[in-house]
Tab-separated table of C-alpha atoms in Angstrom:
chain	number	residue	atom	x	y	z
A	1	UNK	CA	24.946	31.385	-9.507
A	2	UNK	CA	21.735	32.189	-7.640
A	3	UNK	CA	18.950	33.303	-9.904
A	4	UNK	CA	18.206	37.380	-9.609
A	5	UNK	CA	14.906	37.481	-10.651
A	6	UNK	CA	11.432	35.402	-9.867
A	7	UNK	CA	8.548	35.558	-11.538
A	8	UNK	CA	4.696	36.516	-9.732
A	9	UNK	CA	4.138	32.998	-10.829
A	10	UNK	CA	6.946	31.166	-8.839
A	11	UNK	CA	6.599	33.301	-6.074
A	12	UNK	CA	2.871	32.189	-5.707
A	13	UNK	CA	4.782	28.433	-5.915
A	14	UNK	CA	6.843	28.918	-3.541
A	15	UNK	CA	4.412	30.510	-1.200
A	16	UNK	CA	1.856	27.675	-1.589
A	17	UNK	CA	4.781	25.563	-1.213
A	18	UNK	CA	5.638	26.148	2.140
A	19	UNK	CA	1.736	26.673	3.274
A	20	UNK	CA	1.250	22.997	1.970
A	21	UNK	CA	4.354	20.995	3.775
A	22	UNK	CA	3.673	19.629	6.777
A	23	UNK	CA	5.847	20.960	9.494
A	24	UNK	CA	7.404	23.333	7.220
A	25	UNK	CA	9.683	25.546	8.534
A	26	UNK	CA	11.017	29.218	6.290
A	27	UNK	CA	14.849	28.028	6.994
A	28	UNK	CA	14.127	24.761	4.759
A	29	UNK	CA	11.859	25.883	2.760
A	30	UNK	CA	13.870	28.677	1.427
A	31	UNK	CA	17.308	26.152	1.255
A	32	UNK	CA	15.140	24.323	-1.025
A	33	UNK	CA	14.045	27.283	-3.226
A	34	UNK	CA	17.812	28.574	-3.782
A	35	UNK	CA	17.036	32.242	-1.617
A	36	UNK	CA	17.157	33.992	1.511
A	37	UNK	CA	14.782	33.769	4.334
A	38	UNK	CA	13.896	37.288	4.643
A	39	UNK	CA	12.896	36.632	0.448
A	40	UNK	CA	10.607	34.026	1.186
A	41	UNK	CA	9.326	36.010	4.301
A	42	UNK	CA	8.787	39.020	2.038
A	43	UNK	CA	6.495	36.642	-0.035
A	44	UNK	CA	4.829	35.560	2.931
A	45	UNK	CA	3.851	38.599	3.452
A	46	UNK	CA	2.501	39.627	0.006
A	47	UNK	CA	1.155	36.221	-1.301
A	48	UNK	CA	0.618	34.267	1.835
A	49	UNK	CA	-2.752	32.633	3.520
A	50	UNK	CA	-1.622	33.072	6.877
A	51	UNK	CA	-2.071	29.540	7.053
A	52	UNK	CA	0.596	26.801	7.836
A	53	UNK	CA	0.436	22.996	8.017
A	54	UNK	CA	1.458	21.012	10.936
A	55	UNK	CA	3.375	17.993	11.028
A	56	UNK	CA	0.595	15.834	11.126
A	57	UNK	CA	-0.990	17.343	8.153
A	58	UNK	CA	-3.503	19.516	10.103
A	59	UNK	CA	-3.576	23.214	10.004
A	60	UNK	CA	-1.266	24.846	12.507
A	61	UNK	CA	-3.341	27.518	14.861
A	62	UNK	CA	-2.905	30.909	14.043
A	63	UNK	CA	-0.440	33.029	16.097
A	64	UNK	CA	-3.167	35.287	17.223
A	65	UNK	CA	-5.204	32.085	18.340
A	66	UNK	CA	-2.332	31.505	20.626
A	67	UNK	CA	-2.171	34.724	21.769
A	68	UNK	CA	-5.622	34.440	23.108
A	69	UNK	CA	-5.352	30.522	24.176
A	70	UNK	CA	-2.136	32.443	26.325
A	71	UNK	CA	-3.492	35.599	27.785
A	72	UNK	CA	-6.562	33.756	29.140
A	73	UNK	CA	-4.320	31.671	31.328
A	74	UNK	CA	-2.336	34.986	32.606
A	75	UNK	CA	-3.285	36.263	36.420
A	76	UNK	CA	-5.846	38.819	37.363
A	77	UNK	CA	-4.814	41.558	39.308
A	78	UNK	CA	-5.575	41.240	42.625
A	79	UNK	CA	-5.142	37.716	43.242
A	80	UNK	CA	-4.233	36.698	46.470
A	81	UNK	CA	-2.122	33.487	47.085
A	82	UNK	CA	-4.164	31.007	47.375
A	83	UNK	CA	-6.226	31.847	44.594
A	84	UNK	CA	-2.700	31.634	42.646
A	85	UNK	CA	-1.617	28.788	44.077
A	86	UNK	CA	-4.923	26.678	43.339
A	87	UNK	CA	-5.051	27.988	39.906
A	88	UNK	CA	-1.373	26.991	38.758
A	89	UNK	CA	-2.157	23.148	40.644
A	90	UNK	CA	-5.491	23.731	38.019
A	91	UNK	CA	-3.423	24.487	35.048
A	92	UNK	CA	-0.661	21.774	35.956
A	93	UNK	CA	-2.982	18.904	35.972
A	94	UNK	CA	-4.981	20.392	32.386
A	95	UNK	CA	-1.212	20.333	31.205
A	96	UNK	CA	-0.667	17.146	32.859
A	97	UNK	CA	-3.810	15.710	31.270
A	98	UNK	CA	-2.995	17.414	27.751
A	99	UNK	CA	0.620	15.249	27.929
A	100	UNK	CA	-0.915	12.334	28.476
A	101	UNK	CA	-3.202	12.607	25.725
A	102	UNK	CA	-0.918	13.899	23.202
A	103	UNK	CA	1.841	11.013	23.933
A	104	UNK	CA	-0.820	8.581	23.263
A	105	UNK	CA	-2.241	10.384	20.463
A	106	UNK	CA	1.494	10.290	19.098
A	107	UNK	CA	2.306	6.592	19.715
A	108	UNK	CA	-1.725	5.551	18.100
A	109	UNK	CA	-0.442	7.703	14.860
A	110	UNK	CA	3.395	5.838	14.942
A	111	UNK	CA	2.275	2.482	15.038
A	112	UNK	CA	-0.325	3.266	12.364
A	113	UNK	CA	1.918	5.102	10.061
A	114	UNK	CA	2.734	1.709	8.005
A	115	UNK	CA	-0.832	-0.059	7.794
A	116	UNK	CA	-2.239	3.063	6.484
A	117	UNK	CA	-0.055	3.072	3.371
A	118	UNK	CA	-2.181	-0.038	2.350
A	119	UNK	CA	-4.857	1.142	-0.508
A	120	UNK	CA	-7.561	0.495	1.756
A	121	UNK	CA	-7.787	3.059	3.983
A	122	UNK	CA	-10.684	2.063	5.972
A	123	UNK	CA	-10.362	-1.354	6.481
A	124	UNK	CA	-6.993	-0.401	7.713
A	125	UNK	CA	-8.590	1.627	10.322
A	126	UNK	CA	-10.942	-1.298	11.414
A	127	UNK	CA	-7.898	-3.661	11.098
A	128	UNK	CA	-5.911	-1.399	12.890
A	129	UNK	CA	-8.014	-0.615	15.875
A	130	UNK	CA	-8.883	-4.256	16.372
A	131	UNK	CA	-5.309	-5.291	16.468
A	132	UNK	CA	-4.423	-2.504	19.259
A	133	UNK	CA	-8.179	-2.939	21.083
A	134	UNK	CA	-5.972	-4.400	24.055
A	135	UNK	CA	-3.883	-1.904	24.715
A	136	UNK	CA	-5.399	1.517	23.981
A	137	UNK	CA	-9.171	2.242	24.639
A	138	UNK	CA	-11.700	1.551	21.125
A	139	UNK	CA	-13.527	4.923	22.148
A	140	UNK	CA	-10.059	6.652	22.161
A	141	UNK	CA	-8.595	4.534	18.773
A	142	UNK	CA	-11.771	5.552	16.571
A	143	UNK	CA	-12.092	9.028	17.635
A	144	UNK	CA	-8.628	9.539	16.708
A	145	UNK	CA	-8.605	7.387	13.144
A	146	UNK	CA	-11.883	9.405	12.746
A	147	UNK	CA	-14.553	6.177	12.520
A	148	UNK	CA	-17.152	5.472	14.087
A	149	UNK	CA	-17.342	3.103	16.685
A	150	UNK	CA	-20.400	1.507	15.337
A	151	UNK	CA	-19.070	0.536	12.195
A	152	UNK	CA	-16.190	-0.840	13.644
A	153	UNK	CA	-18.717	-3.241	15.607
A	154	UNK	CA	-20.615	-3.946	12.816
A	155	UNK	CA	-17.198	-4.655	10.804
A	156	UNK	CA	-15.429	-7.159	13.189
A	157	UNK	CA	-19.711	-8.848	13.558
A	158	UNK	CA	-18.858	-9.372	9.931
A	159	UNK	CA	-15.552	-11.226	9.993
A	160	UNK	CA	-16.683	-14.758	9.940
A	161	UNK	CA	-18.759	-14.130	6.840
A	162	UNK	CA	-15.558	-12.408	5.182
A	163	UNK	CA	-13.438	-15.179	6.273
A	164	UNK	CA	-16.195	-16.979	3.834
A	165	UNK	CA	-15.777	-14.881	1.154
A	166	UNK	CA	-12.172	-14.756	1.421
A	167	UNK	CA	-11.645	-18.492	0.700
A	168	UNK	CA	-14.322	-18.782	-2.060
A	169	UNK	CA	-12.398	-15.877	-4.074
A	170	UNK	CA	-9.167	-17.818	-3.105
A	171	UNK	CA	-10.580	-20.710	-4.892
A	172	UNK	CA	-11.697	-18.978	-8.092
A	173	UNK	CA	-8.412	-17.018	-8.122
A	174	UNK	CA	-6.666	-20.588	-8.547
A	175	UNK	CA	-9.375	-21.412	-11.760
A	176	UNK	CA	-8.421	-18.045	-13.412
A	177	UNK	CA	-4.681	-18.386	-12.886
A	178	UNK	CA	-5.070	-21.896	-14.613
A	179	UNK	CA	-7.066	-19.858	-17.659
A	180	UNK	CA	-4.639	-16.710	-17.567
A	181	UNK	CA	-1.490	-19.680	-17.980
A	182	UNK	CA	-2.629	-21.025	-21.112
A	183	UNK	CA	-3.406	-17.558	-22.565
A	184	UNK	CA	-2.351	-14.600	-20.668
A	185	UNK	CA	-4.586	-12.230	-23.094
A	186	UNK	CA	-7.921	-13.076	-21.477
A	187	UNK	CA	-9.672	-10.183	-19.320
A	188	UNK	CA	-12.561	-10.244	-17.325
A	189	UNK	CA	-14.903	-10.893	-20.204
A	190	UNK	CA	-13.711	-13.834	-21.544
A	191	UNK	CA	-12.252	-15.661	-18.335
A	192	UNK	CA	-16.006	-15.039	-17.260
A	193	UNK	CA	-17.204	-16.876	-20.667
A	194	UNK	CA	-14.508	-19.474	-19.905
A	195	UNK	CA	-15.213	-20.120	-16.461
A	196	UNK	CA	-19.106	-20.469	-17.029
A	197	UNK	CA	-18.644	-22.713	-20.030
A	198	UNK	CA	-20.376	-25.656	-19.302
A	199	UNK	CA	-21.275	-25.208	-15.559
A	200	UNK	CA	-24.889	-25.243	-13.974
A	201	UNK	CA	-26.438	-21.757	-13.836
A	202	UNK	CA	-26.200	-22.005	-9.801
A	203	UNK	CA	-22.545	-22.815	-9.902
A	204	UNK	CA	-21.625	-19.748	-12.807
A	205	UNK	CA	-19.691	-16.608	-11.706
A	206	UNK	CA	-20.614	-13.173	-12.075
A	207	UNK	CA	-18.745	-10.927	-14.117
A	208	UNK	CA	-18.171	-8.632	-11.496
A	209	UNK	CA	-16.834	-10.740	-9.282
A	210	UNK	CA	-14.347	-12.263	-11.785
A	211	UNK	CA	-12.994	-8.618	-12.346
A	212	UNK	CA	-12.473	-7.806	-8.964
A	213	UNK	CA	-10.811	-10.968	-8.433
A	214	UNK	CA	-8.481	-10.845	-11.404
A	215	UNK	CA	-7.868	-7.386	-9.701
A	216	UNK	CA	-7.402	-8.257	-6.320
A	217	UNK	CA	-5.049	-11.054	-7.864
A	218	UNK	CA	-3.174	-8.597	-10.282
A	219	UNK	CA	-4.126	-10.609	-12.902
A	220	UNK	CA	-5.415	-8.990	-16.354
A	221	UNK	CA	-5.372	-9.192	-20.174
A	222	UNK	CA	-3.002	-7.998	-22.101
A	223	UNK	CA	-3.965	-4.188	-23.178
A	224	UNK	CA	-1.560	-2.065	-25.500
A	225	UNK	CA	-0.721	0.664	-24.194
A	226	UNK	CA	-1.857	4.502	-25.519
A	227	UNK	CA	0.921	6.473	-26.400
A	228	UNK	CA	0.578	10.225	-26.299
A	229	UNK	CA	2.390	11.709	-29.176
A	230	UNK	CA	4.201	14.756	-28.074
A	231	UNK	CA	6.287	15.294	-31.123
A	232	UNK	CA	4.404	16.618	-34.336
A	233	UNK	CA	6.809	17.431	-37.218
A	234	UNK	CA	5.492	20.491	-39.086
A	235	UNK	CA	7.245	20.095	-42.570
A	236	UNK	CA	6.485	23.682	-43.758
A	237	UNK	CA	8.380	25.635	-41.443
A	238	UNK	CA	12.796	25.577	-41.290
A	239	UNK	CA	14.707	22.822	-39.935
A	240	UNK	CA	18.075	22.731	-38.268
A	241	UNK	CA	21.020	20.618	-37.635
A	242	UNK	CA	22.157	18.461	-35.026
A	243	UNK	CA	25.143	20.686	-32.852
A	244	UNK	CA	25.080	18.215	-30.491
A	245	UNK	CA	25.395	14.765	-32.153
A	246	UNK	CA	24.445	12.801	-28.772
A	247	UNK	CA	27.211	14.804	-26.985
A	248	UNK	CA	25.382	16.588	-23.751
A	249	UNK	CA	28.318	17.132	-22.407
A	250	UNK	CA	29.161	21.277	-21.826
A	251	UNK	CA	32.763	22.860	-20.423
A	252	UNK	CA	30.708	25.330	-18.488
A	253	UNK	CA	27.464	26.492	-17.823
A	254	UNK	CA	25.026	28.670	-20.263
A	255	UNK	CA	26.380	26.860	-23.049
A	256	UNK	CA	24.331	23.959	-24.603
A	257	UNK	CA	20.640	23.485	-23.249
A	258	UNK	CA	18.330	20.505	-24.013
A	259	UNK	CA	14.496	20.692	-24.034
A	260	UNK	CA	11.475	18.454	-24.662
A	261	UNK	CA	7.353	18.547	-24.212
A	262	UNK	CA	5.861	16.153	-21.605
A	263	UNK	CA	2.415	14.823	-20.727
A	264	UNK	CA	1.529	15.310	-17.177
A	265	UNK	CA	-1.702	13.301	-16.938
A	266	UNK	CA	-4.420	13.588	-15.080
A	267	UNK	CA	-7.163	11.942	-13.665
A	268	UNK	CA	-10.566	10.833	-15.316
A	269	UNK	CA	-12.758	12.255	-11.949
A	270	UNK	CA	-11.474	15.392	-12.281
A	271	UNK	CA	-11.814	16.137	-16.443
A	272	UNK	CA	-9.277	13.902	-17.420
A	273	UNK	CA	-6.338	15.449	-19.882
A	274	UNK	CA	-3.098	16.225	-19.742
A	275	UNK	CA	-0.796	18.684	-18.718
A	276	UNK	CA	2.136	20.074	-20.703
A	277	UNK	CA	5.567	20.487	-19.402
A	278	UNK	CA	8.491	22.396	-21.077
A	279	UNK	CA	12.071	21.820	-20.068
A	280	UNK	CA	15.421	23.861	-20.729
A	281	UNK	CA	17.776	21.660	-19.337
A	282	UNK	CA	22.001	22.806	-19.175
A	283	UNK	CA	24.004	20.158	-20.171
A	284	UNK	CA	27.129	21.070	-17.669
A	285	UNK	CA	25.081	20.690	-14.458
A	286	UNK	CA	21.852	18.992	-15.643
A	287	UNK	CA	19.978	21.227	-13.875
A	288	UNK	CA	16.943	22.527	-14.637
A	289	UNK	CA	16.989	26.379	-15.869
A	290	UNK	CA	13.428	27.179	-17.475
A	291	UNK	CA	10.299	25.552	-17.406
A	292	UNK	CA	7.171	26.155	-18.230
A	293	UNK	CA	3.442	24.120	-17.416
A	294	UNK	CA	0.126	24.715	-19.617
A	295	UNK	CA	-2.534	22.886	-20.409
A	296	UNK	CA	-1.771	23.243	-24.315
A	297	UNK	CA	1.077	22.208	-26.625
A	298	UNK	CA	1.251	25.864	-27.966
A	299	UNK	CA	4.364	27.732	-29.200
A	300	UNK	CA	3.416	30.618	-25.411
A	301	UNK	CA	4.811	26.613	-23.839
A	302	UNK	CA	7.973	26.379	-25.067
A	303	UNK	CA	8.529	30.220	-25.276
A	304	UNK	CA	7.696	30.378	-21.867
A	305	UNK	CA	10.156	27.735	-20.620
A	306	UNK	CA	13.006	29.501	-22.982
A	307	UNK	CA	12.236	33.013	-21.972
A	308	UNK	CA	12.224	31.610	-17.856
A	309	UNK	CA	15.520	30.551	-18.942
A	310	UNK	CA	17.012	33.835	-20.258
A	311	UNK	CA	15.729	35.096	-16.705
A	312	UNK	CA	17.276	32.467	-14.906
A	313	UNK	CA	20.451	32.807	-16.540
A	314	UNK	CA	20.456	36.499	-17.434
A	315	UNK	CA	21.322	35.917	-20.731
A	316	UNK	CA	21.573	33.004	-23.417
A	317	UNK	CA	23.315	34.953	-25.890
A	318	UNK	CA	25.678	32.318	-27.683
A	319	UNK	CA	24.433	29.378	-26.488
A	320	UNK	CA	22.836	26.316	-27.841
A	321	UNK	CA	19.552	24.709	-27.520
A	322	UNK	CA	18.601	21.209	-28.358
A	323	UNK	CA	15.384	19.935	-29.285
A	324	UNK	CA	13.276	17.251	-31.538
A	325	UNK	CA	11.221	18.033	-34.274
A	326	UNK	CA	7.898	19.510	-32.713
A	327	UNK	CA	5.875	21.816	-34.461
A	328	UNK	CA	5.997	24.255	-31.362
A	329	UNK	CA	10.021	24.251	-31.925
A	330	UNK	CA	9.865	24.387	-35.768
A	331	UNK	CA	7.587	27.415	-35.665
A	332	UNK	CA	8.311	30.779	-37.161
A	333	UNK	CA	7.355	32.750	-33.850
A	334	UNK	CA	9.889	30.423	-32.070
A	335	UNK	CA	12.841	31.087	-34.242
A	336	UNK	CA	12.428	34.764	-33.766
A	337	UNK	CA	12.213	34.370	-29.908
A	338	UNK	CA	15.847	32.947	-30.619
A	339	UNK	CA	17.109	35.348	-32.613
A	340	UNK	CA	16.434	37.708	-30.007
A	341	UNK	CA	17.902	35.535	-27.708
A	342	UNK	CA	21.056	35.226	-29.356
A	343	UNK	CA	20.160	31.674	-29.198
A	344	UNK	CA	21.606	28.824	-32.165
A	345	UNK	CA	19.038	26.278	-32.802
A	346	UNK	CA	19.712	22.823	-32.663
A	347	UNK	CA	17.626	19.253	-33.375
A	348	UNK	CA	18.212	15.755	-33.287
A	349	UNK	CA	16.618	13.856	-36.027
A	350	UNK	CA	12.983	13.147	-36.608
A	351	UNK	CA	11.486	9.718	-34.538
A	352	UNK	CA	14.748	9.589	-32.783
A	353	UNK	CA	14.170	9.946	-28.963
A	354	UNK	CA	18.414	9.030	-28.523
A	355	UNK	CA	18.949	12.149	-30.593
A	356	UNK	CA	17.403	14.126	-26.966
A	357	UNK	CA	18.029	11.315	-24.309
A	358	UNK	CA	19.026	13.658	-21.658
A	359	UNK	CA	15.599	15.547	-21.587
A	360	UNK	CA	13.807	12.375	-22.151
A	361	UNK	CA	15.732	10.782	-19.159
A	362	UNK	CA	14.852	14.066	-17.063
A	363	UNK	CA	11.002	13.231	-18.106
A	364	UNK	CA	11.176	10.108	-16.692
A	365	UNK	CA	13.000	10.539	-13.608
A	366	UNK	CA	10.605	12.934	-12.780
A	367	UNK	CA	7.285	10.953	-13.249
A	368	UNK	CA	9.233	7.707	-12.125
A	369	UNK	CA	9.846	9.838	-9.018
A	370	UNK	CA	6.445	11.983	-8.288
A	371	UNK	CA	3.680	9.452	-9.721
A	372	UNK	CA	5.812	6.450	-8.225
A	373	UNK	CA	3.186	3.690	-8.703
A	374	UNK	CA	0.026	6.211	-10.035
A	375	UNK	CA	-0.907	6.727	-13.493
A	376	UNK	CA	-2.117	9.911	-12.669
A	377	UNK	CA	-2.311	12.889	-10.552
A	378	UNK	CA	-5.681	13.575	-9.088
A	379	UNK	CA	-5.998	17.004	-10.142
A	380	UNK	CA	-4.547	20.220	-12.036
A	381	UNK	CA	-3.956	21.766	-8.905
A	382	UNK	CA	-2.195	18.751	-7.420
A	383	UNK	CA	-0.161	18.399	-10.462
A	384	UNK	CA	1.460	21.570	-10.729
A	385	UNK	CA	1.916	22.273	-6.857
A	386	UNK	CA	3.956	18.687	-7.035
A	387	UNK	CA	5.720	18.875	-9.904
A	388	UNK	CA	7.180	22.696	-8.989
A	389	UNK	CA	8.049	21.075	-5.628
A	390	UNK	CA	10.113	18.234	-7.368
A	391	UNK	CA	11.929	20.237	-9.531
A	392	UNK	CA	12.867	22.719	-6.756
A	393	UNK	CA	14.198	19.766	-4.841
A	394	UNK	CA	15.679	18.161	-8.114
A	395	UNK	CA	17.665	21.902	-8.676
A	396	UNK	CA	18.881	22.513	-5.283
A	397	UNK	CA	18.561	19.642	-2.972
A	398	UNK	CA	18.434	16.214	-4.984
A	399	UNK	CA	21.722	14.284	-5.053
A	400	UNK	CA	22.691	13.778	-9.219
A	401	UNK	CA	24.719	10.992	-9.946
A	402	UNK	CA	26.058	13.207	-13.342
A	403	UNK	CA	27.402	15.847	-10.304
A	404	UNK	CA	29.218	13.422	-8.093
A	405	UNK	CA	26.098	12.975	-6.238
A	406	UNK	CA	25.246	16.793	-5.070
A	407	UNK	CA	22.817	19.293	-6.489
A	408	UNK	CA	23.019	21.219	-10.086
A	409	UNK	CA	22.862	23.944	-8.171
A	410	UNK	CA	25.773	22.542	-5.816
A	411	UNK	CA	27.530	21.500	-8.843
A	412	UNK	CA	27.309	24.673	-10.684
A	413	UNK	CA	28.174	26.487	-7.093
A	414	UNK	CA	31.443	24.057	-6.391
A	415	UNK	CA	32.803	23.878	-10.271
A	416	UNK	CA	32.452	27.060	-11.561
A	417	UNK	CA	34.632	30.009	-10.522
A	418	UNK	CA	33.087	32.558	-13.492
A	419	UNK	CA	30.124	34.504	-12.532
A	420	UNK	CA	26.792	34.145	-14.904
A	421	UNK	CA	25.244	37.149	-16.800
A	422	UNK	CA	23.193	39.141	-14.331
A	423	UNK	CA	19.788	39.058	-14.782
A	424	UNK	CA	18.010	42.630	-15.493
């Protein structure tokens, strides 16, 4: 059930995968990916940095680095007894003193696990250190949360005057939740209007201010939101009928498949855009067979994700694929890519998402499940290295409630007793 063949491409992933996990270990890495350690080793070898990350998130020291850090500790020849004695009492106390420091390095970075999950990171830190001031040492607390002690100073000098601040926004936060309740589709513009009407030009609010409290607050307008169209019917080209009718349901594996388009966005600081991904999803198992990420909605997209399939799978010869109405899946060059599959063609009907729920429902687990609470990811790079990370864990790790709560690939592994086409 294992898949035969990678591509340069998802070795590269999977390389950068395990480079990029903290405290990452070949074992895990490679139960996660579906192969053998000595595969992933071999990739290592060919694609890797040479770099690994630590637990922490720093970068782990290179095993010649430790080689040196060791053989400058080992005895000279000709030392006498003394001089070994005194230097192993020397190197017992620098271990002694390296303990020390690293415990309370550790128990600084437990206790301020949870405060730095707040959105602002720096206060945080400030917060932070001033809460544990009494029992670790401030030199010790900022140079290990990486501030500087004098802006820690000059931020807890400043605390009255916040403490100021604090309960004049409190107060306007109670006139703009009075605003927002009679009309909840007032933004920052208009609550400013509203609030100034008829006030004294020394008592009137700043725009600004009035958006970063509504923000602070979570209050805002109502805004409708953008949707990305993903589906574009091309009426020229052939159309096919629905072999599915809502049934993703499959007696085995390599038998009906399900696929869609979806927008990966990404961040305005870094171009803005979207991402494309292309799914080929079995019905049987639910897992995830062939997919494909570009930063176009061209036929290669979709071809690509099929094609991965075929090389997954070995073969698709007599199964079915599922699909909406996008041009990409209407096109000529597609329907020769599944004649030479051996592939039937199958579509739901046009503006009917039901028609394809499972690969919409995939879509959204996985952005539910990566972005959690972001709109965005912060970059291509980011994007793709997180999203091939999910679906490798989605594939061979994550618990599916369709499967009885194990893995596709557990599923596939634990139902099935026929053996797949090979792949070439």
């Amino acid at each position: 059930m294992a898949r035969k063949n990678y591509s340069e491409e998802f070795r590269r992933q999977a390389v950068d995968l395990y480079e990029s996990t903290p405290g990452a270990t070949v074992r895990g890495i490679a139960g996660d990916l579906g192969v053998v350690r000595g595969t992933l080793r071999a990739w290592l070898e060919a694609y890797g940095t040479g770099k690994e990350t630590a637990a922490d998130g720093t970068l782990a020291r290179s095993p010649l680095q430790v080689k040196v850090a060791t053989a400058a500790r080992e005895p000279r020849d000709g030392e006498t007894p003394e001089q070994k004695v005194a230097r192993l009492e020397a190197r017992v106390r620098e271990l002694e003193v390296e303990t020390t420091k690293l415990v309370t390095e550790r128990e600084i970075l437990q206790k301020a696990a949870k405060p730095f999950r707040r959105a602002d990171a720096l206060v945080s830190r400030f917060q932070f250190v001033a809460d544990h001031s009494a029992t670790f040492e401030v030199k010790r607390l900022c140079q290990l949360l990486e501030i500087k002690r004098s802006s820690y100073y000059a931020w807890r000098a400043a605390a009255p005057a916040r403490a100021v601040r604090a309960a004049a926004d409190a107060a306007l936060a109670s006139r703009i939740r009075v605003v927002h309740g009679a009309d909840n589709t007032v933004g920052a513009p208009r609550m400013t209007a509203e609030l100034n009407d008829g006030v004294p030009a020394c008592e009137r609010v700043n725009h600004k201010r009035v958006a970063r409290v509504m923000r602070t607050a979570g209050i805002a307008g109502y805004v409708k939101k953008r949707r990305v169209r993903t589906t574009v019917p091309e009426p020229a080209d052939q159309k096919f009928p629905d072999l599915l009718g809502r049934d993703f349901t499959a007696d085995a594996p390599n038998r009906k498949y399900v696929g869609d388009i979806t927008y990966l966005p990404i961040s305005a600081a870094a171009g803005g855009g979207n991402l494309y991904l292309a799914t080929v999803i079995d019905c049987y198992s639910r897992r995830l067979v062939g997919w494909a990420v570009a930063d176009h909605m061209r036929t290669d997209l979709v071809a690509d994700a099929l094609t991965a399939a075929a090389g997954a799978r070995g073969s698709l010869k007599g199964s079915v694929f599922h699909s909406d109405h996008g041009s990409v899946y209407c096109s000529k060059a597609y329907a020769k890519l599944y004649k030479r599959l051996g592939v039937t063609q199958s579509m739901g009907a046009v503006g009917t998402s039901a028609d394809n729920a499972l690969a919409e429902s995939f879509n959204a687990t996985l952005k539910r499940e990566v972005l959690q609470d972001a709109a965005c990811w912060p970059d291509e790079a980011t994007c793709r290295r997180e999203v091939f990370r999910w679906i490798i864990r989605y594939n061979n790790r994550r618990r599916h409630s369709w499967c009885g709560y194990v893995s596709p690939a557990d599923y596939e592994n634990i139902t099935t007793t026929t053996t797949l086409p090979s792949a070439a």
